[in-house]
XYZ file of C-alpha atoms in Angstrom:
521
model
C 0.004 -0.326 -0.093
C 2.699 2.347 0.122
C 3.911 4.617 -2.473
C 7.026 6.390 -3.009
C 6.893 10.269 -3.627
C 10.233 10.987 -4.943
C 10.410 10.094 -8.268
C 6.983 9.630 -9.169
C 6.089 13.391 -8.466
C 8.867 14.758 -10.768
C 8.102 12.075 -13.425
C 4.364 13.261 -13.252
C 5.934 17.075 -13.936
C 6.702 16.684 -17.458
C 3.213 15.170 -17.877
C 1.606 17.699 -16.004
C 3.036 20.475 -18.076
C 1.950 18.657 -21.304
C -1.356 17.901 -20.284
C -2.801 20.414 -18.204
C -0.290 23.335 -18.524
C 2.519 24.758 -16.551
C 2.060 24.278 -12.666
C 3.354 27.467 -11.914
C 6.160 29.175 -9.733
C 9.250 29.435 -11.822
C 11.579 28.684 -8.840
C 9.664 25.155 -8.535
C 12.581 23.177 -9.194
C 14.849 24.883 -7.236
C 13.021 24.190 -4.090
C 14.956 21.115 -3.410
C 17.033 18.454 -5.638
C 14.639 15.575 -6.333
C 16.879 13.126 -4.820
C 16.350 15.128 -1.147
C 12.804 15.155 -1.299
C 10.294 13.470 1.562
C 6.940 13.697 1.996
C 7.439 16.492 4.818
C 10.020 18.372 2.692
C 7.967 18.450 -0.432
C 4.561 19.837 0.442
C 5.585 23.487 1.225
C 4.215 25.423 -1.420
C 0.979 25.716 -3.626
C 3.022 24.498 -6.721
C 3.964 21.218 -4.810
C 0.092 20.865 -4.317
C -0.587 20.987 -8.052
C 2.315 18.819 -8.945
C 0.861 16.296 -6.674
C -2.175 16.344 -7.943
C -0.935 15.947 -11.503
C 0.688 12.623 -10.260
C -2.676 11.303 -8.947
C -4.161 12.062 -12.598
C -0.637 10.477 -13.922
C -1.195 7.173 -12.011
C -4.727 6.852 -13.627
C -2.988 5.797 -16.729
C -2.063 2.470 -15.451
C -5.022 0.932 -17.440
C -2.845 1.402 -20.616
C 0.158 -0.351 -19.190
C 1.262 -3.563 -20.648
C -0.208 -6.811 -19.410
C 2.512 -9.338 -21.265
C 2.224 -9.647 -25.003
C -0.334 -7.977 -27.266
C -2.462 -6.537 -23.997
C -2.928 -3.801 -21.929
C -4.708 -3.759 -18.485
C -7.984 -2.458 -19.583
C -8.771 -5.601 -21.435
C -9.600 -7.034 -18.204
C -13.032 -4.880 -18.558
C -13.689 -6.070 -21.845
C -12.498 -9.559 -22.508
C -14.995 -11.238 -19.682
C -18.132 -9.518 -21.150
C -18.490 -11.577 -24.250
C -19.022 -8.897 -26.549
C -15.309 -9.140 -27.793
C -12.736 -11.774 -28.938
C -9.023 -12.304 -30.086
C -7.315 -12.575 -33.474
C -4.159 -13.473 -31.557
C -4.482 -15.810 -28.953
C -0.738 -15.317 -27.700
C -1.403 -14.320 -24.273
C -2.362 -16.811 -21.764
C -3.468 -14.211 -18.998
C -5.724 -12.465 -21.785
C -6.972 -16.243 -23.146
C -7.964 -17.045 -19.259
C -10.032 -13.904 -19.215
C -11.826 -14.618 -22.233
C -12.340 -18.268 -21.483
C -13.579 -17.087 -17.714
C -10.574 -19.165 -16.153
C -8.844 -16.058 -14.569
C -7.322 -16.812 -10.983
C -5.292 -14.517 -8.258
C -2.073 -14.935 -10.651
C -3.598 -13.577 -14.015
C -1.579 -10.451 -14.746
C -4.715 -8.049 -15.400
C -6.278 -8.846 -12.131
C -2.998 -8.000 -10.183
C -2.052 -4.900 -12.300
C -5.416 -3.594 -11.540
C -5.115 -3.936 -8.077
C -1.627 -2.396 -7.725
C -2.796 0.483 -10.259
C -5.925 1.448 -8.189
C -4.268 1.213 -4.867
C -1.454 3.233 -6.228
C -4.090 5.874 -7.357
C -5.400 5.949 -3.801
C -1.907 5.976 -2.048
C -1.167 9.488 -3.866
C -4.596 10.952 -3.497
C -4.100 9.926 0.623
C -0.686 11.659 0.212
C -2.073 14.768 -0.988
C -5.128 15.011 1.229
C -3.097 14.700 4.095
C -0.529 17.063 3.402
C -1.902 19.769 1.220
C -4.397 21.333 3.963
C -1.042 22.368 5.834
C 0.562 24.290 3.178
C 0.569 28.104 4.219
C 0.084 30.497 2.531
C -2.030 29.143 0.136
C -5.438 30.535 -1.603
C -8.226 28.709 0.263
C -10.233 28.504 -3.499
C -7.259 26.771 -4.760
C -6.574 24.436 -1.823
C -10.199 23.462 -2.010
C -10.294 22.742 -5.683
C -7.142 20.614 -5.355
C -8.716 18.423 -2.337
C -11.825 18.181 -4.262
C -10.428 17.073 -6.921
C -8.332 14.584 -5.353
C -11.414 13.239 -3.399
C -12.796 12.758 -7.040
C -9.904 10.460 -8.367
C -9.631 8.578 -4.934
C -13.496 7.808 -5.382
C -12.920 6.814 -9.029
C -9.991 4.017 -7.664
C -12.432 2.708 -4.608
C -15.720 2.467 -6.816
C -13.602 0.768 -9.612
C -12.416 -1.697 -7.078
C -15.381 -2.279 -4.781
C -17.164 -3.273 -7.993
C -14.175 -5.788 -9.218
C -13.553 -7.294 -5.611
C -15.988 -6.312 -3.098
C -15.066 -5.997 0.497
C -11.384 -4.420 -0.394
C -9.152 -2.807 2.283
C -10.072 0.876 2.796
C -7.084 3.008 3.429
C -7.373 6.691 3.885
C -4.375 7.627 5.491
C -0.654 7.953 4.008
C 1.403 4.511 4.751
C 4.873 5.721 5.116
C 6.502 2.208 6.485
C 5.904 -1.231 7.948
C 4.959 0.433 11.367
C 2.041 2.221 9.996
C -1.343 1.295 11.608
C -3.088 0.068 8.091
C 0.015 -1.344 6.577
C -1.510 -4.517 6.301
C -4.968 -3.388 6.238
C -8.254 -5.936 6.599
C -10.752 -5.600 3.944
C -13.776 -3.400 4.708
C -17.388 -4.097 3.869
C -18.795 -2.920 0.705
C -21.391 -0.578 2.501
C -18.100 1.138 4.121
C -16.265 1.458 0.956
C -19.500 2.905 -0.779
C -19.890 5.091 2.029
C -16.570 6.815 1.651
C -17.154 6.803 -2.011
C -20.176 9.263 -1.549
C -18.452 11.415 0.862
C -15.584 12.024 -1.442
C -17.984 12.872 -4.382
C -19.997 14.871 -2.213
C -16.715 17.019 -1.344
C -15.563 17.256 -4.578
C -19.100 18.469 -6.009
C -18.951 21.332 -3.140
C -15.334 22.249 -4.361
C -15.925 25.117 -6.661
C -15.290 23.229 -9.839
C -16.290 24.262 -13.047
C -19.236 22.736 -14.866
C -16.670 21.827 -17.814
C -12.941 22.071 -17.774
C -11.216 21.540 -21.319
C -7.667 21.168 -19.744
C -8.923 17.646 -18.714
C -9.320 18.281 -14.816
C -12.091 16.986 -12.972
C -15.213 19.149 -13.340
C -18.821 19.421 -11.800
C -20.411 17.855 -14.792
C -18.266 14.723 -14.242
C -18.698 14.585 -10.488
C -22.264 14.602 -10.472
C -22.696 11.941 -13.291
C -20.370 9.911 -11.178
C -22.202 10.175 -8.353
C -25.405 9.538 -10.024
C -23.692 6.487 -11.344
C -22.563 5.404 -7.674
C -26.201 5.808 -6.534
C -27.689 3.807 -9.200
C -25.189 1.012 -8.267
C -26.107 1.118 -4.770
C -29.844 0.804 -5.398
C -29.270 -2.447 -7.273
C -26.889 -5.454 -6.332
C -25.246 -6.009 -4.094
C -26.705 -3.425 -1.942
C -30.229 -3.310 -2.583
C -30.760 0.184 -1.449
C -34.069 0.434 -3.775
C -35.906 3.482 -4.497
C -34.229 5.950 -2.249
C -31.380 5.726 -4.076
C -32.853 5.040 -7.382
C -34.503 8.813 -6.799
C -30.947 10.181 -5.461
C -29.368 8.575 -8.998
C -32.459 10.222 -11.258
C -31.995 13.663 -9.387
C -28.078 13.780 -9.778
C -28.282 13.072 -13.241
C -31.010 15.409 -13.692
C -28.867 18.459 -12.431
C -26.164 17.871 -15.154
C -29.184 17.469 -17.821
C -31.144 20.693 -16.876
C -27.440 22.611 -16.950
C -26.961 20.745 -20.468
C -30.209 21.744 -21.823
C -29.876 25.487 -20.960
C -25.996 25.390 -22.018
C -26.253 23.248 -25.040
C -22.758 24.757 -26.559
C -21.124 23.444 -23.494
C -22.500 20.259 -22.605
C -24.321 18.084 -25.353
C -24.493 15.087 -27.552
C -21.727 15.525 -30.354
C -23.683 15.707 -33.427
C -21.481 13.192 -35.050
C -19.627 10.042 -33.795
C -16.620 10.768 -35.243
C -16.480 13.573 -32.685
C -16.260 11.144 -29.960
C -12.991 10.030 -31.242
C -11.431 13.620 -32.937
C -8.524 14.947 -30.881
C -9.801 18.696 -31.355
C -13.087 17.490 -29.216
C -11.230 16.213 -26.283
C -12.364 17.422 -22.856
C -15.411 19.363 -24.438
C -19.166 19.163 -24.597
C -19.713 15.396 -24.448
C -16.645 14.122 -22.972
C -17.323 14.768 -19.472
C -14.321 13.011 -18.388
C -11.288 11.401 -20.028
C -8.019 9.979 -19.062
C -5.254 12.555 -20.822
C -3.001 11.231 -23.167
C -0.106 12.816 -25.260
C 2.142 10.818 -27.192
C 5.472 12.907 -25.460
C 4.188 11.541 -22.184
C 2.116 8.240 -22.921
C 0.303 7.478 -26.468
C -3.440 6.241 -26.349
C -3.437 2.841 -25.208
C -6.449 1.238 -27.234
C -4.645 -0.210 -30.547
C -5.140 -3.673 -29.523
C -8.633 -2.894 -31.038
C -6.581 -2.672 -34.567
C -7.149 -5.826 -36.626
C -4.351 -8.179 -36.465
C -1.839 -7.297 -39.384
C -4.349 -4.925 -41.404
C -2.468 -2.177 -43.249
C -4.806 0.514 -41.822
C -1.784 3.219 -40.962
C 1.857 4.409 -42.006
C 3.106 0.849 -40.664
C 1.636 -0.888 -43.243
C 0.014 -4.339 -41.564
C -0.004 -3.821 -38.018
C -2.043 -4.248 -35.035
C -2.608 -7.175 -32.774
C -6.471 -7.970 -33.113
C -6.350 -9.012 -29.351
C -9.470 -7.255 -28.849
C -12.168 -7.420 -31.640
C -15.805 -7.202 -31.716
C -17.707 -10.596 -31.939
C -19.700 -10.669 -35.148
C -22.677 -11.779 -32.747
C -22.511 -8.421 -30.767
C -21.736 -6.289 -33.942
C -24.822 -8.083 -35.584
C -26.932 -7.698 -32.786
C -27.599 -3.584 -33.423
C -31.066 -2.780 -35.021
C -31.016 -2.368 -38.660
C -29.898 0.894 -40.120
C -28.448 2.041 -36.436
C -25.759 4.304 -37.667
C -23.211 3.191 -35.304
C -22.756 0.239 -37.208
C -22.333 2.090 -40.564
C -18.603 1.971 -41.573
C -16.519 4.759 -40.559
C -19.322 6.724 -39.581
C -20.256 5.129 -36.222
C -18.457 2.927 -33.757
C -17.238 0.329 -36.388
C -15.178 0.209 -39.083
C -15.101 -2.636 -41.875
C -13.042 -0.797 -44.619
C -10.091 1.539 -44.438
C -7.256 3.040 -46.751
C -4.081 1.336 -47.545
C -1.318 2.486 -45.258
C -3.934 5.216 -43.792
C -4.214 7.305 -46.873
C -4.271 5.040 -50.169
C -7.116 2.910 -51.672
C -9.931 1.762 -49.391
C -9.887 -1.941 -48.929
C -12.083 -4.468 -46.992
C -10.934 -5.443 -43.618
C -12.923 -8.706 -43.923
C -14.912 -8.044 -40.462
C -16.209 -5.320 -38.388
C -13.622 -3.661 -35.706
C -13.730 -0.903 -33.423
C -13.419 2.533 -34.297
C -14.616 4.281 -31.552
C -11.064 4.685 -30.459
C -9.665 5.073 -33.733
C -7.786 8.602 -34.387
C -7.820 9.748 -37.945
C -5.329 12.564 -37.073
C -2.371 9.752 -35.994
C -2.929 6.856 -38.261
C -3.936 9.001 -41.463
C -7.184 9.180 -43.989
C -7.885 8.810 -47.498
C -5.038 11.390 -48.975
C -4.147 13.110 -45.656
C -1.091 11.744 -44.061
C -1.280 10.879 -40.416
C 0.749 12.292 -37.622
C 1.832 8.750 -36.221
C 1.485 10.806 -32.725
C -1.738 9.342 -31.114
C -2.856 11.920 -28.634
C -6.290 10.824 -28.459
C -7.848 10.726 -24.777
C -9.257 7.498 -23.527
C -13.109 8.483 -22.837
C -14.484 7.714 -18.674
C -17.770 9.626 -18.744
C -19.729 10.869 -21.748
C -22.735 12.756 -21.479
C -24.388 9.956 -23.251
C -24.081 7.867 -20.428
C -25.704 10.787 -18.292
C -28.529 10.376 -20.410
C -28.802 6.982 -19.669
C -28.480 7.006 -16.040
C -31.064 9.325 -15.806
C -33.401 7.283 -17.929
C -32.888 4.029 -16.154
C -32.947 5.390 -12.701
C -36.183 7.518 -13.504
C -37.919 4.497 -14.807
C -37.162 2.645 -11.540
C -39.284 5.076 -9.683
C -42.638 3.496 -11.424
C -42.709 3.862 -14.989
C -41.026 5.843 -17.337
C -41.772 9.772 -17.303
C -41.959 12.110 -20.461
C -38.274 13.525 -19.256
C -36.830 9.588 -19.172
C -37.992 8.887 -22.593
C -36.934 11.921 -23.916
C -33.257 11.149 -22.509
C -33.356 7.702 -24.216
C -35.006 8.876 -27.535
C -31.833 11.367 -27.806
C -29.517 8.547 -27.968
C -31.709 6.554 -30.564
C -32.299 9.971 -32.486
C -28.509 10.196 -33.290
C -27.997 6.323 -34.053
C -31.221 7.492 -36.675
C -33.549 4.898 -34.926
C -37.216 5.118 -34.832
C -38.459 4.958 -31.260
C -41.806 3.745 -30.075
C -43.854 6.475 -28.458
C -43.912 6.779 -24.502
C -47.402 5.013 -24.347
C -45.806 1.976 -26.128
C -43.541 1.337 -23.176
C -44.184 -0.804 -19.791
C -41.947 -0.091 -17.052
C -40.187 -3.191 -17.742
C -39.893 -2.950 -21.368
C -38.687 0.738 -21.309
C -36.084 -1.062 -18.717
C -34.595 -3.144 -21.156
C -34.616 -0.601 -23.938
C -32.451 1.519 -21.747
C -30.086 -1.390 -21.022
C -29.869 -1.928 -24.610
C -28.733 1.270 -25.593
C -26.388 1.126 -22.624
C -24.984 -2.021 -24.345
C -24.731 -0.514 -27.954
C -23.796 2.924 -27.114
C -21.301 2.424 -24.270
C -19.534 -0.713 -25.925
C -16.000 -1.103 -25.608
C -15.496 1.795 -22.875
C -14.753 -0.633 -20.203
C -18.425 0.069 -18.578
C -20.098 -3.297 -19.909
C -18.697 -5.723 -17.193
C -19.716 -3.404 -14.498
C -23.485 -3.233 -15.791
C -23.360 -7.071 -15.933
C -22.581 -6.783 -12.240
C -24.783 -4.703 -11.125
C -27.787 -5.628 -12.952
C -26.921 -9.537 -12.656
C -28.244 -9.299 -16.089
C -26.284 -10.079 -19.479
C -27.463 -8.681 -23.059
C -28.492 -11.985 -25.270
C -27.425 -10.819 -28.928
C -29.319 -13.878 -30.003
C -32.669 -12.881 -28.521
C -32.115 -9.228 -28.110
C -33.501 -9.767 -24.374
C -31.476 -10.057 -21.125
C -30.182 -13.314 -19.503
C -29.443 -13.812 -15.614
C -26.247 -13.235 -15.171
C -25.370 -16.895 -13.630
C -25.658 -19.265 -16.529
C -25.422 -16.801 -19.462
C -23.355 -18.345 -22.208
C -20.651 -15.685 -23.629
C -20.773 -16.806 -27.523
C -17.193 -15.686 -27.970
C -16.178 -18.882 -26.022
C -19.444 -20.873 -25.361
C -18.523 -20.590 -21.674
C -21.299 -19.975 -19.031
C -20.858 -17.068 -16.408
C -20.775 -18.531 -12.918
C -21.676 -16.935 -9.737
C -18.112 -16.671 -8.508
C -17.373 -14.342 -11.829
C -19.390 -11.823 -10.053
C -16.409 -10.991 -8.367
C -12.518 -11.155 -9.244
C -10.171 -13.534 -7.256
C -7.905 -11.298 -5.025
C -4.099 -11.319 -6.057
C -2.304 -14.085 -4.630
C 0.893 -12.003 -4.053
C -1.110 -9.440 -1.777
C -2.919 -12.289 0.194
C 0.959 -13.761 0.783
C 1.906 -10.478 1.730
C -1.593 -9.229 4.011
C -2.721 -12.270 5.506
C -5.619 -10.150 6.960
C -7.070 -10.429 3.076
C -8.279 -13.670 3.637
C -10.414 -15.439 2.931
C -10.219 -15.609 -0.912
C -13.329 -14.529 -2.674
C -15.719 -17.626 -3.079
C -14.915 -20.035 -5.869
C -10.905 -19.393 -6.300
C -8.153 -21.146 -4.951
C -6.762 -19.783 -1.922
């Protein structure tokens, strides 16, 4: 659970300057030689607080770190959903995720645990030290602390949904004598209480509604809080109607602001804008992980087909995450999201990025494809993939509101309008409000979540909180336990609702026992 600040903070300074702009004070690097930094000596001026915050943001990029050959950590949240498969099959850990045979040694599981707790540790250090910095503008201090609490909540919300009961550490752990150096697991209820507390603090921190620099903003905080409430309303906490109302009300605050300020928050008019560099951190993108090729390039290239000449490198790509034909074919006829290069998939591209169009032979994920970097017909690419990775889009805010509001009894006009906006952009006809019952509207919203938010590392969490899985054949929803992933013809089991705890962590900290049900100790 420990984190060493000395190197991390100064490595983050480069990323902070490139991604968020200079942190300020011109004599910052003269304060103390990096080799002599400690937590006590570092947090002395406001610029130190800004630099520490940048380090927390930078740590979130662990999702793009490598997970052995032809794989990145983010594939943990895609491989198990059944909406993707692989064309390479050379990574045994990734294959174990696809086949639902992962365990506590699977590298993606281990890396996600370590990455999340690194974010938590850095946020804890900042939250502990920044309040003591004087003199410091109070508004600046409150904003930094609010952002850090959002980032800690982001990490804990991911962890609690993946592992259930997890260690709840809220203070720095400088060495092995610290009281929480080997912490026990806290109940999910306790973890969710901290998440809500952190997000409420972030909500009150004076953040702008949007922030084109990529820092946390009020729209992201409110949408995340809505998602947390919606999750708490269902499995595993089953908080019910009160939390559905909290979720609906919080999402509707964002919808209300967006309706009054459509140039600030809105759906993009085209799907192309979802993966256009010039639209990052704007309009529909409420929160993104920031990428800049000088620091770290976009890590989603495993969605490229295997050895297809789609960019300047000629035959390239690993194809280690590609759509299943069954999921691609599950979209309604005429859905713009399936149209080649206009939606979220592509079936043709241009030879070496700029030449003649050729057929890819199958649909591939276009949602994260960067034309600016890879080139497009007649236009050379920059070879610098600066595309950010979306975490929260306004499309999800609308669907959160529609789902939560419907759970309060029946679909309202406002809930219907939110769903219809998603379908209108896809060029689909939506039945009249009166044609829906509460149950048919519920499933209509769920289908849009599967089709609109696919390949954004969200689907697995929907499967777990709903205990339901979209059936590509029937277009209905199966119970989680027993649903067969058509990608591998393997059925989901009760144990798959949680991940196994990393084996090495359990050896290092015996207080983590017992292992999650169904996995070997």
